[in-house]
Amino acid sequence: MNTLTPDIVYKLLASVTDPEVPALTVLDLGIVRNVEVSEKGNAPSVKITITPTYSGCPAMDVISMNMRMALLSHGIKQINIESQLTPAWTTDWMSEEGKQKLKAYGIAPPYRKAADTLGLFEEDAITCPRCGSQETELVSQFGATSCKALYKCLSCHEPFEHFKCH
Amino acid sequence: MEGNPNNEIPNTKMKNALLNYTLSLADNASVMSHRLGEWCGHGPVLEQDIALTNISLDDIGQARSLYQYAAEQLNNMPTTEKTNLFSDMMLNAKIAAGENLDEDDLAYLRDAWDYRSLLLVEQPNKDWAYTIARSFYYDAFMQLFYKGLQNSKDDRLKGIAEKSLKEVTYHLRWSSEWIIRLGDGTDESHQKIQTAINDLWMYTGEMFKMTDTDKAMAVAGIGVDLAGLHKDWLNNIKNIFTQATLQLPTDIWMQDGGKEGHHSEHLGYILADMQFLQRTYPGLDW
Ligand SMILES: [Zn+2]
């Protein structure tokens, strides 16, 4: 077996997707903060640090399990996945590629820098991922998962989801 | 604490204060989450059902982070320091046996008088107006609270605050919109939301009341000066009430006690529901 490097681990993690938004890998989401590889008892040991998206996101447990499975299936047995809260995850960490994948999947990606927070009632102008129209309307701040809001396109009349800036 | 020849006593006090503080925040999030979760499948329209359960889920997430932290604090305490902290027999048996506790033990195995949550969050859902009014008072408070807690000298609480603030900002937006929509809606909706904000007003004072734990944590730079949040909170809710054409409730006597374990009967029913499974089948897992 070749020497295990963080690069190889990252390549393995690129196959792990978000069960709630299968278009995105954990790397696209930007939740993998760090990968450390060491040697324990003549076998490689991997420590992965992840940052949860939302506090109560039930996908995080499944994601951790799938990461473990991806590594196990490549013979890596010593796996330690740690969760780190600070700095808090932000949609700014989502990769450009991830945002394009989201759009192709039919979900309007976050586009604003999450750091410039909106006022209480200000709204983002969200582009329809289907027809590109900017004539859209917020239906609900909360969607099928914590990370998404529901929108409606006033041009093509299709409902769609928007990955909230967070 | 430097220069104190007898470091032990204040240390134990501080440890207990931090534990109480963490538990009280966790309990608020957990009880609130339970109340909102009771709406699951009963929301007036699908989008609002989803909104309520989303908010409930955020609250569960916050509660989990906080209970996990509280459990770690407990696990780092010597057994002698934690034998009399709780009244529940099952929990005390675990502690006496030297078992490590986890988030579930703290949520499921503490009795009502060990809960440190605000009286506000245990108030029943009653109707849509009461549910909205309760959320609005709480969200408006938590937004300011988490902003303050972001400056905590305790890294864990600081991290939880940073994450939770993002979530509660969405919650506040949702409850504020509903206050305006109901207040500035029909005669009936106006009447109902005015009644709800009036009836729940007596539980808002407790949010700003500094218990000994709150004081110790604020002085140590770990907690937030709650009394100092009151002015901003009042201004923020006044602003929304004005847009909603609602009257700010008149000052009345404020009921408190939840933060010190004196709860209404409502919490008992919530815990009976929430804890039934773990008390009947200890350690049961999915
Ligand atoms: Zn469209």
CSV table of C-alpha atoms and ligand atoms in Angstrom, one decimal:
chain,number,residue,atom,x,y,z
A,1,MET,CA,0.0,0.0,0.0
A,2,ASN,CA,1.2,3.5,-0.9
A,3,THR,CA,1.8,5.9,1.9
A,4,LEU,CA,-1.4,7.7,2.8
A,5,THR,CA,-1.4,11.4,2.4
A,6,PRO,CA,-4.1,14.1,3.1
A,7,ASP,CA,-4.4,14.5,-0.7
A,8,ILE,CA,-5.5,10.9,-1.0
A,9,VAL,CA,-8.0,11.3,1.8
A,10,TYR,CA,-9.4,14.4,0.2
A,11,LYS,CA,-9.9,12.4,-3.1
A,12,LEU,CA,-11.8,9.7,-1.2
A,13,LEU,CA,-14.0,12.4,0.5
A,14,ALA,CA,-14.8,13.8,-2.9
A,15,SER,CA,-17.1,10.8,-3.3
A,16,VAL,CA,-19.2,11.6,-0.2
A,17,THR,CA,-22.3,13.6,-0.9
A,18,ASP,CA,-24.8,15.5,1.2
A,19,PRO,CA,-27.8,13.1,1.6
A,20,GLU,CA,-30.1,16.0,1.5
A,21,VAL,CA,-28.5,17.8,-1.4
A,22,PRO,CA,-26.9,14.9,-3.4
A,23,ALA,CA,-25.6,17.3,-6.0
A,24,LEU,CA,-23.0,18.5,-3.5
A,25,THR,CA,-20.0,16.6,-2.1
A,26,VAL,CA,-18.7,17.4,1.4
A,27,LEU,CA,-15.9,19.3,-0.2
A,28,ASP,CA,-18.2,21.4,-2.3
A,29,LEU,CA,-20.1,22.2,0.9
A,30,GLY,CA,-16.9,23.4,2.6
A,31,ILE,CA,-17.5,21.5,5.8
A,32,VAL,CA,-14.2,19.6,5.8
A,33,ARG,CA,-11.9,21.9,7.8
A,34,ASN,CA,-8.8,19.8,8.2
A,35,VAL,CA,-7.4,16.3,7.4
A,36,GLU,CA,-4.4,14.9,9.3
A,37,VAL,CA,-2.7,11.7,8.5
A,38,SER,CA,-0.4,9.9,11.0
A,39,GLU,CA,0.9,6.5,11.7
A,40,LYS,CA,-0.4,4.4,14.6
A,41,GLY,CA,0.9,0.9,15.2
A,42,ASN,CA,2.2,0.6,11.6
A,43,ALA,CA,-1.2,1.5,10.2
A,44,PRO,CA,-2.3,4.9,8.9
A,45,SER,CA,-4.6,6.9,11.1
A,46,VAL,CA,-6.8,9.7,9.9
A,47,LYS,CA,-8.3,12.6,11.7
A,48,ILE,CA,-10.9,14.7,9.9
A,49,THR,CA,-12.3,17.9,11.3
A,50,ILE,CA,-15.7,19.0,10.1
A,51,THR,CA,-17.9,22.0,10.8
A,52,PRO,CA,-21.6,21.4,10.9
A,53,THR,CA,-23.8,23.5,8.6
A,54,TYR,CA,-26.8,24.1,11.0
A,55,SER,CA,-26.8,23.1,14.6
A,56,GLY,CA,-29.6,20.6,14.3
A,57,CYS,CA,-28.8,19.3,10.8
A,58,PRO,CA,-29.7,15.6,10.9
A,59,ALA,CA,-27.6,15.1,7.7
A,60,MET,CA,-24.4,15.6,9.7
A,61,ASP,CA,-24.5,12.2,11.4
A,62,VAL,CA,-25.1,10.5,8.0
A,63,ILE,CA,-22.4,12.5,6.4
A,64,SER,CA,-19.9,11.4,9.1
A,65,MET,CA,-20.9,7.8,8.7
A,66,ASN,CA,-20.5,8.0,4.9
A,67,MET,CA,-17.1,9.6,5.3
A,68,ARG,CA,-16.1,6.7,7.6
A,69,MET,CA,-17.4,4.2,5.0
A,70,ALA,CA,-15.5,5.8,2.2
A,71,LEU,CA,-12.3,5.5,4.1
A,72,LEU,CA,-13.0,2.0,5.5
A,73,SER,CA,-13.7,0.7,2.0
A,74,HIS,CA,-10.1,1.8,1.1
A,75,GLY,CA,-8.6,-0.1,4.0
A,76,ILE,CA,-8.2,2.8,6.3
A,77,LYS,CA,-9.4,1.6,9.7
A,78,GLN,CA,-8.3,4.2,12.2
A,79,ILE,CA,-10.6,7.1,11.6
A,80,ASN,CA,-11.4,9.9,13.9
A,81,ILE,CA,-14.0,12.5,12.9
A,82,GLU,CA,-14.2,15.6,15.0
A,83,SER,CA,-16.8,18.3,14.9
A,84,GLN,CA,-15.7,21.9,15.4
A,85,LEU,CA,-18.1,24.8,15.9
A,86,THR,CA,-15.8,27.8,15.6
A,87,PRO,CA,-15.5,29.5,13.3
A,88,ALA,CA,-19.1,28.8,12.4
A,89,TRP,CA,-19.7,27.4,9.0
A,90,THR,CA,-20.8,29.9,6.4
A,91,THR,CA,-22.0,29.5,2.8
A,92,ASP,CA,-19.0,31.6,1.8
A,93,TRP,CA,-17.0,28.3,2.2
A,94,MET,CA,-19.1,26.6,-0.5
A,95,SER,CA,-16.9,26.1,-3.6
A,96,GLU,CA,-17.6,27.9,-6.8
A,97,GLU,CA,-18.0,24.5,-8.4
A,98,GLY,CA,-20.5,23.6,-5.7
A,99,LYS,CA,-22.6,26.7,-6.5
A,100,GLN,CA,-22.7,25.8,-10.2
A,101,LYS,CA,-23.7,22.2,-9.3
A,102,LEU,CA,-26.5,23.5,-7.1
A,103,LYS,CA,-27.8,25.7,-9.9
A,104,ALA,CA,-27.7,22.9,-12.4
A,105,TYR,CA,-29.6,20.8,-9.8
A,106,GLY,CA,-32.3,23.4,-9.7
A,107,ILE,CA,-31.5,25.1,-6.4
A,108,ALA,CA,-30.6,28.8,-6.5
A,109,PRO,CA,-27.1,29.0,-4.9
A,110,PRO,CA,-26.2,31.4,-2.1
A,111,TYR,CA,-24.7,34.5,-3.8
A,112,ARG,CA,-24.2,37.1,-1.2
A,113,LYS,CA,-21.3,37.2,1.2
A,114,ALA,CA,-22.9,35.9,4.3
A,115,ALA,CA,-20.8,38.3,6.4
A,116,ASP,CA,-22.8,41.3,5.2
A,117,THR,CA,-26.0,40.5,7.0
A,118,LEU,CA,-29.3,41.8,5.8
A,119,GLY,CA,-31.5,44.0,8.0
A,120,LEU,CA,-34.5,42.3,9.7
A,121,PHE,CA,-36.8,42.5,6.7
A,122,GLU,CA,-34.5,43.0,3.8
A,123,GLU,CA,-34.6,40.4,1.1
A,124,ASP,CA,-32.1,38.9,-1.3
A,125,ALA,CA,-33.0,39.2,-5.0
A,126,ILE,CA,-32.8,35.6,-6.1
A,127,THR,CA,-32.4,34.5,-9.7
A,128,CYS,CA,-34.6,31.6,-10.9
A,129,PRO,CA,-32.3,28.6,-11.5
A,130,ARG,CA,-34.5,27.4,-14.3
A,131,CYS,CA,-35.1,30.5,-16.5
A,132,GLY,CA,-32.7,33.0,-15.1
A,133,SER,CA,-35.4,35.6,-14.3
A,134,GLN,CA,-34.8,37.9,-11.4
A,135,GLU,CA,-38.6,38.3,-11.0
A,136,THR,CA,-38.9,35.9,-8.1
A,137,GLU,CA,-40.8,35.9,-4.8
A,138,LEU,CA,-40.0,34.5,-1.4
A,139,VAL,CA,-42.7,31.9,-0.4
A,140,SER,CA,-41.2,30.8,2.9
A,141,GLN,CA,-37.9,31.5,4.8
A,142,PHE,CA,-37.9,27.8,5.6
A,143,GLY,CA,-37.8,24.8,3.2
A,144,ALA,CA,-37.5,21.1,3.3
A,145,THR,CA,-34.1,21.3,5.1
A,146,SER,CA,-32.7,24.0,7.4
A,147,CYS,CA,-30.4,25.3,4.7
A,148,LYS,CA,-33.0,26.1,2.1
A,149,ALA,CA,-35.8,28.7,1.6
A,150,LEU,CA,-38.8,28.4,-0.8
A,151,TYR,CA,-39.1,30.7,-3.7
A,152,LYS,CA,-41.4,31.1,-6.7
A,153,CYS,CA,-40.5,32.4,-10.1
A,154,LEU,CA,-42.9,35.1,-11.4
A,155,SER,CA,-41.7,34.7,-15.0
A,156,CYS,CA,-41.8,30.9,-15.6
A,157,HIS,CA,-44.1,30.3,-12.6
A,158,GLU,CA,-42.0,27.4,-11.3
A,159,PRO,CA,-41.4,27.0,-7.6
A,160,PHE,CA,-37.7,26.5,-6.6
A,161,GLU,CA,-35.5,26.3,-3.6
A,162,HIS,CA,-32.7,28.7,-2.6
A,163,PHE,CA,-29.7,27.7,-0.5
A,164,LYS,CA,-29.8,30.5,2.1
A,165,CYS,CA,-26.8,32.7,2.7
A,166,HIS,CA,-25.7,31.8,6.1
B,1,MET,CA,-8.9,34.3,41.2
B,2,GLU,CA,-5.2,34.9,41.3
B,3,GLY,CA,-3.7,35.5,44.7
B,4,ASN,CA,-6.4,33.6,46.4
B,5,PRO,CA,-4.7,31.3,48.9
B,6,ASN,CA,-7.6,28.9,48.9
B,7,ASN,CA,-8.3,28.3,45.3
B,8,GLU,CA,-10.6,25.3,45.8
B,9,ILE,CA,-13.8,27.0,47.0
B,10,PRO,CA,-14.2,29.7,44.3
B,11,ASN,CA,-13.2,27.1,41.7
B,12,THR,CA,-15.9,24.8,42.7
B,13,LYS,CA,-18.4,27.6,42.8
B,14,MET,CA,-17.3,28.8,39.3
B,15,LYS,CA,-17.6,25.3,38.0
B,16,ASN,CA,-21.1,24.9,39.3
B,17,ALA,CA,-22.1,28.3,38.0
B,18,LEU,CA,-20.8,27.5,34.5
B,19,LEU,CA,-22.6,24.1,34.6
B,20,ASN,CA,-25.9,25.8,35.7
B,21,TYR,CA,-25.5,28.5,33.1
B,22,THR,CA,-24.9,25.9,30.3
B,23,LEU,CA,-27.8,23.8,31.5
B,24,SER,CA,-30.2,26.7,31.7
B,25,LEU,CA,-29.4,27.7,28.1
B,26,ALA,CA,-29.7,24.1,27.0
B,27,ASP,CA,-33.0,23.7,28.8
B,28,ASN,CA,-34.5,26.8,27.1
B,29,ALA,CA,-33.6,25.5,23.7
B,30,SER,CA,-34.8,22.0,24.5
B,31,VAL,CA,-38.2,23.1,25.9
B,32,MET,CA,-38.8,25.6,23.2
B,33,SER,CA,-38.0,23.0,20.6
B,34,HIS,CA,-40.4,20.6,22.2
B,35,ARG,CA,-43.2,23.2,22.2
B,36,LEU,CA,-42.6,24.1,18.5
B,37,GLY,CA,-42.3,20.4,17.6
B,38,GLU,CA,-45.9,19.9,19.0
B,39,TRP,CA,-47.1,21.7,16.0
B,40,CYS,CA,-45.6,19.2,13.6
B,41,GLY,CA,-48.3,18.0,11.3
B,42,HIS,CA,-50.8,20.6,12.7
B,43,GLY,CA,-49.4,23.8,11.1
B,44,PRO,CA,-52.1,26.0,9.5
B,45,VAL,CA,-50.5,25.7,6.1
B,46,LEU,CA,-47.7,23.4,4.9
B,47,GLU,CA,-45.0,26.2,4.7
B,48,GLN,CA,-45.7,27.2,8.3
B,49,ASP,CA,-45.6,23.6,9.5
B,50,ILE,CA,-42.2,23.4,7.9
B,51,ALA,CA,-41.1,26.7,9.3
B,52,LEU,CA,-42.0,25.6,12.8
B,53,THR,CA,-40.3,22.3,12.6
B,54,ASN,CA,-37.2,23.9,11.0
B,55,ILE,CA,-37.0,26.3,14.0
B,56,SER,CA,-37.6,23.4,16.3
B,57,LEU,CA,-34.7,21.5,14.7
B,58,ASP,CA,-32.4,24.5,15.1
B,59,ASP,CA,-33.3,24.6,18.8
B,60,ILE,CA,-32.6,20.9,19.2
B,61,GLY,CA,-29.3,21.4,17.6
B,62,GLN,CA,-28.5,24.3,20.0
B,63,ALA,CA,-29.7,22.2,22.9
B,64,ARG,CA,-27.5,19.3,21.9
B,65,SER,CA,-24.3,21.4,21.6
B,66,LEU,CA,-25.1,22.9,25.1
B,67,TYR,CA,-26.0,19.5,26.7
B,68,GLN,CA,-22.8,18.0,25.3
B,69,TYR,CA,-20.8,20.8,26.8
B,70,ALA,CA,-22.6,20.4,30.2
B,71,ALA,CA,-21.9,16.6,30.1
B,72,GLU,CA,-18.2,17.2,29.5
B,73,GLN,CA,-18.1,19.6,32.4
B,74,LEU,CA,-19.7,17.0,34.6
B,75,ASN,CA,-17.5,14.3,33.5
B,76,ASN,CA,-14.5,16.3,34.4
B,77,MET,CA,-15.7,16.9,37.9
B,78,PRO,CA,-14.6,14.6,40.7
B,79,THR,CA,-17.5,12.4,41.8
B,80,THR,CA,-17.7,14.0,45.3
B,81,GLU,CA,-18.5,17.3,43.7
B,82,LYS,CA,-21.5,16.1,41.7
B,83,THR,CA,-23.3,13.6,44.0
B,84,ASN,CA,-25.8,16.2,45.1
B,85,LEU,CA,-26.3,18.3,42.1
B,86,PHE,CA,-29.5,16.7,40.8
B,87,SER,CA,-32.5,15.1,42.5
B,88,ASP,CA,-33.2,12.3,40.1
B,89,MET,CA,-32.4,8.8,41.3
B,90,MET,CA,-31.5,7.3,37.9
B,91,LEU,CA,-29.2,10.2,37.2
B,92,ASN,CA,-27.6,10.1,40.6
B,93,ALA,CA,-27.1,6.3,40.3
B,94,LYS,CA,-25.1,6.8,37.1
B,95,ILE,CA,-23.0,9.5,38.7
B,96,ALA,CA,-22.4,7.4,41.8
B,97,ALA,CA,-21.3,4.5,39.6
B,98,GLY,CA,-18.7,6.8,38.0
B,99,GLU,CA,-20.4,6.5,34.6
B,100,ASN,CA,-19.8,9.2,32.1
B,101,LEU,CA,-22.9,11.2,31.3
B,102,ASP,CA,-23.9,12.3,27.8
B,103,GLU,CA,-26.3,14.9,26.3
B,104,ASP,CA,-29.3,12.4,26.5
B,105,ASP,CA,-28.8,11.8,30.2
B,106,LEU,CA,-29.1,15.5,30.9
B,107,ALA,CA,-32.2,16.0,28.7
B,108,TYR,CA,-34.0,12.8,29.7
B,109,LEU,CA,-33.0,12.2,33.3
B,110,ARG,CA,-33.4,15.5,35.1
B,111,ASP,CA,-36.7,16.3,36.9
B,112,ALA,CA,-38.6,19.5,36.4
B,113,TRP,CA,-37.1,21.1,39.5
B,114,ASP,CA,-33.6,20.5,38.0
B,115,TYR,CA,-34.6,22.3,34.8
B,116,ARG,CA,-33.4,25.8,34.6
B,117,SER,CA,-35.5,27.0,31.7
B,118,LEU,CA,-37.5,30.2,31.5
B,119,LEU,CA,-41.2,30.1,32.4
B,120,LEU,CA,-41.9,31.7,29.0
B,121,VAL,CA,-40.8,28.7,26.9
B,122,GLU,CA,-42.9,26.1,28.8
B,123,GLN,CA,-46.1,28.1,28.1
B,124,PRO,CA,-48.6,26.1,26.0
B,125,ASN,CA,-49.1,26.6,22.3
B,126,LYS,CA,-52.8,27.4,22.8
B,127,ASP,CA,-53.4,28.9,19.4
B,128,TRP,CA,-51.3,30.4,16.6
B,129,ALA,CA,-51.3,33.8,18.2
B,130,TYR,CA,-49.8,32.5,21.5
B,131,THR,CA,-47.3,30.4,19.6
B,132,ILE,CA,-46.1,33.4,17.6
B,133,ALA,CA,-46.1,35.8,20.6
B,134,ARG,CA,-44.0,33.3,22.7
B,135,SER,CA,-41.5,32.9,19.8
B,136,PHE,CA,-41.3,36.6,19.2
B,137,TYR,CA,-40.5,37.5,22.8
B,138,TYR,CA,-38.0,34.7,23.0
B,139,ASP,CA,-36.3,35.2,19.6
B,140,ALA,CA,-36.0,39.0,20.2
B,141,PHE,CA,-34.2,38.2,23.5
B,142,MET,CA,-32.0,35.4,22.1
B,143,GLN,CA,-30.8,37.5,19.2
B,144,LEU,CA,-29.4,40.1,21.7
B,145,PHE,CA,-28.3,37.4,24.1
B,146,TYR,CA,-26.2,35.4,21.5
B,147,LYS,CA,-24.8,38.7,20.2
B,148,GLY,CA,-23.5,39.3,23.7
B,149,LEU,CA,-22.4,35.7,24.3
B,150,GLN,CA,-20.2,36.0,21.2
B,151,ASN,CA,-17.8,37.9,23.4
B,152,SER,CA,-17.7,35.2,26.1
B,153,LYS,CA,-14.3,34.3,27.5
B,154,ASP,CA,-15.5,30.7,27.3
B,155,ASP,CA,-14.6,29.4,23.9
B,156,ARG,CA,-17.3,26.7,23.7
B,157,LEU,CA,-20.1,29.1,24.6
B,158,LYS,CA,-18.6,31.7,22.2
B,159,GLY,CA,-18.6,29.1,19.4
B,160,ILE,CA,-22.2,28.0,20.1
B,161,ALA,CA,-23.3,31.6,20.2
B,162,GLU,CA,-21.7,32.4,16.9
B,163,LYS,CA,-23.5,29.5,15.2
B,164,SER,CA,-26.8,30.0,17.0
B,165,LEU,CA,-27.0,33.8,16.2
B,166,LYS,CA,-27.2,33.0,12.5
B,167,GLU,CA,-30.1,30.7,13.2
B,168,VAL,CA,-32.0,32.9,15.6
B,169,THR,CA,-31.8,35.8,13.2
B,170,TYR,CA,-34.0,33.8,10.8
B,171,HIS,CA,-36.3,32.8,13.6
B,172,LEU,CA,-36.8,36.5,14.7
B,173,ARG,CA,-37.5,37.5,11.2
B,174,TRP,CA,-40.2,34.8,10.9
B,175,SER,CA,-41.9,35.6,14.2
B,176,SER,CA,-41.7,39.4,13.6
B,177,GLU,CA,-43.3,39.0,10.2
B,178,TRP,CA,-46.1,37.1,11.9
B,179,ILE,CA,-46.6,39.6,14.6
B,180,ILE,CA,-47.1,42.3,11.9
B,181,ARG,CA,-49.3,40.1,9.8
B,182,LEU,CA,-51.6,39.2,12.6
B,183,GLY,CA,-51.6,42.6,14.3
B,184,ASP,CA,-52.2,44.5,11.0
B,185,GLY,CA,-54.5,41.8,9.7
B,186,THR,CA,-58.2,41.3,10.3
B,187,ASP,CA,-60.1,42.5,13.5
B,188,GLU,CA,-60.1,38.9,14.7
B,189,SER,CA,-56.3,38.3,14.2
B,190,HIS,CA,-55.5,41.7,15.7
B,191,GLN,CA,-57.6,40.8,18.8
B,192,LYS,CA,-56.1,37.4,19.2
B,193,ILE,CA,-52.4,38.5,18.9
B,194,GLN,CA,-53.0,41.5,21.2
B,195,THR,CA,-54.5,39.1,23.8
B,196,ALA,CA,-51.6,36.7,23.4
B,197,ILE,CA,-48.9,39.4,23.8
B,198,ASN,CA,-50.7,40.7,26.8
B,199,ASP,CA,-51.1,37.3,28.5
B,200,LEU,CA,-47.5,36.3,27.9
B,201,TRP,CA,-46.0,39.7,29.0
B,202,MET,CA,-45.8,38.6,32.6
B,203,TYR,CA,-43.2,36.0,31.7
B,204,THR,CA,-40.8,38.4,29.8
B,205,GLY,CA,-39.3,39.9,33.0
B,206,GLU,CA,-37.6,36.7,33.9
B,207,MET,CA,-35.4,36.8,30.8
B,208,PHE,CA,-33.6,39.9,32.2
B,209,LYS,CA,-33.5,38.8,35.8
B,210,MET,CA,-30.0,38.1,37.0
B,211,THR,CA,-29.8,35.0,39.2
B,212,ASP,CA,-26.6,34.4,41.2
B,213,THR,CA,-25.4,32.2,38.4
B,214,ASP,CA,-26.0,34.9,35.8
B,215,LYS,CA,-24.2,37.4,38.0
B,216,ALA,CA,-21.2,35.1,38.6
B,217,MET,CA,-20.9,34.4,34.9
B,218,ALA,CA,-21.3,38.0,33.8
B,219,VAL,CA,-18.6,39.1,36.3
B,220,ALA,CA,-16.3,36.4,35.0
B,221,GLY,CA,-16.8,37.7,31.4
B,222,ILE,CA,-18.3,34.3,30.5
B,223,GLY,CA,-22.0,35.2,30.6
B,224,VAL,CA,-24.1,38.2,29.4
B,225,ASP,CA,-25.3,41.1,31.4
B,226,LEU,CA,-29.0,40.3,31.0
B,227,ALA,CA,-30.3,43.5,32.6
B,228,GLY,CA,-28.3,45.4,30.1
B,229,LEU,CA,-30.2,43.8,27.2
B,230,HIS,CA,-33.6,45.0,28.3
B,231,LYS,CA,-33.5,48.5,26.7
B,232,ASP,CA,-32.6,47.2,23.3
B,233,TRP,CA,-35.1,44.4,23.5
B,234,LEU,CA,-37.9,46.8,24.5
B,235,ASN,CA,-37.0,49.1,21.6
B,236,ASN,CA,-37.0,46.3,19.1
B,237,ILE,CA,-40.3,44.8,20.1
B,238,LYS,CA,-41.9,48.3,20.3
B,239,ASN,CA,-40.8,48.9,16.8
B,240,ILE,CA,-42.5,45.7,15.6
B,241,PHE,CA,-45.6,46.3,17.7
B,242,THR,CA,-45.9,49.8,16.1
B,243,GLN,CA,-45.8,48.3,12.6
B,244,ALA,CA,-48.3,45.7,13.7
B,245,THR,CA,-50.6,48.4,15.2
B,246,LEU,CA,-50.4,46.6,18.5
B,247,GLN,CA,-50.3,48.1,22.0
B,248,LEU,CA,-47.3,47.4,24.1
B,249,PRO,CA,-48.7,45.6,27.2
B,250,THR,CA,-48.8,47.8,30.3
B,251,ASP,CA,-46.3,47.1,33.1
B,252,ILE,CA,-47.5,44.5,35.4
B,253,TRP,CA,-46.0,42.2,38.0
B,254,MET,CA,-43.6,39.8,36.5
B,255,GLN,CA,-43.6,36.1,37.3
B,256,ASP,CA,-40.3,34.4,37.6
B,257,GLY,CA,-38.8,31.2,39.1
B,258,GLY,CA,-38.1,28.9,36.1
B,259,LYS,CA,-34.4,29.7,36.2
B,260,GLU,CA,-34.3,28.5,39.7
B,261,GLY,CA,-36.3,25.4,39.2
B,262,HIS,CA,-39.7,26.7,40.2
B,263,HIS,CA,-41.9,25.8,37.2
B,264,SER,CA,-45.5,25.8,36.4
B,265,GLU,CA,-47.3,22.4,35.9
B,266,HIS,CA,-46.7,22.7,32.2
B,267,LEU,CA,-43.1,21.7,32.3
B,268,GLY,CA,-44.1,18.5,34.1
B,269,TYR,CA,-46.3,17.5,31.2
B,270,ILE,CA,-43.7,18.3,28.7
B,271,LEU,CA,-41.1,16.2,30.5
B,272,ALA,CA,-43.5,13.3,31.0
B,273,ASP,CA,-43.9,13.3,27.3
B,274,MET,CA,-40.2,13.9,26.4
B,275,GLN,CA,-38.7,11.5,29.0
B,276,PHE,CA,-41.2,8.7,29.0
B,277,LEU,CA,-39.2,6.4,26.8
B,278,GLN,CA,-35.9,6.7,28.5
B,279,ARG,CA,-37.4,6.3,31.9
B,280,THR,CA,-39.4,3.3,30.9
B,281,TYR,CA,-36.7,1.6,28.8
B,282,PRO,CA,-33.4,3.1,30.1
B,283,GLY,CA,-30.7,3.5,27.5
B,284,LEU,CA,-33.0,2.5,24.6
B,285,ASP,CA,-31.5,3.5,21.3
B,286,TRP,CA,-32.8,3.6,17.7
C,1,ZN,ZN,-38.1,31.0,-13.8
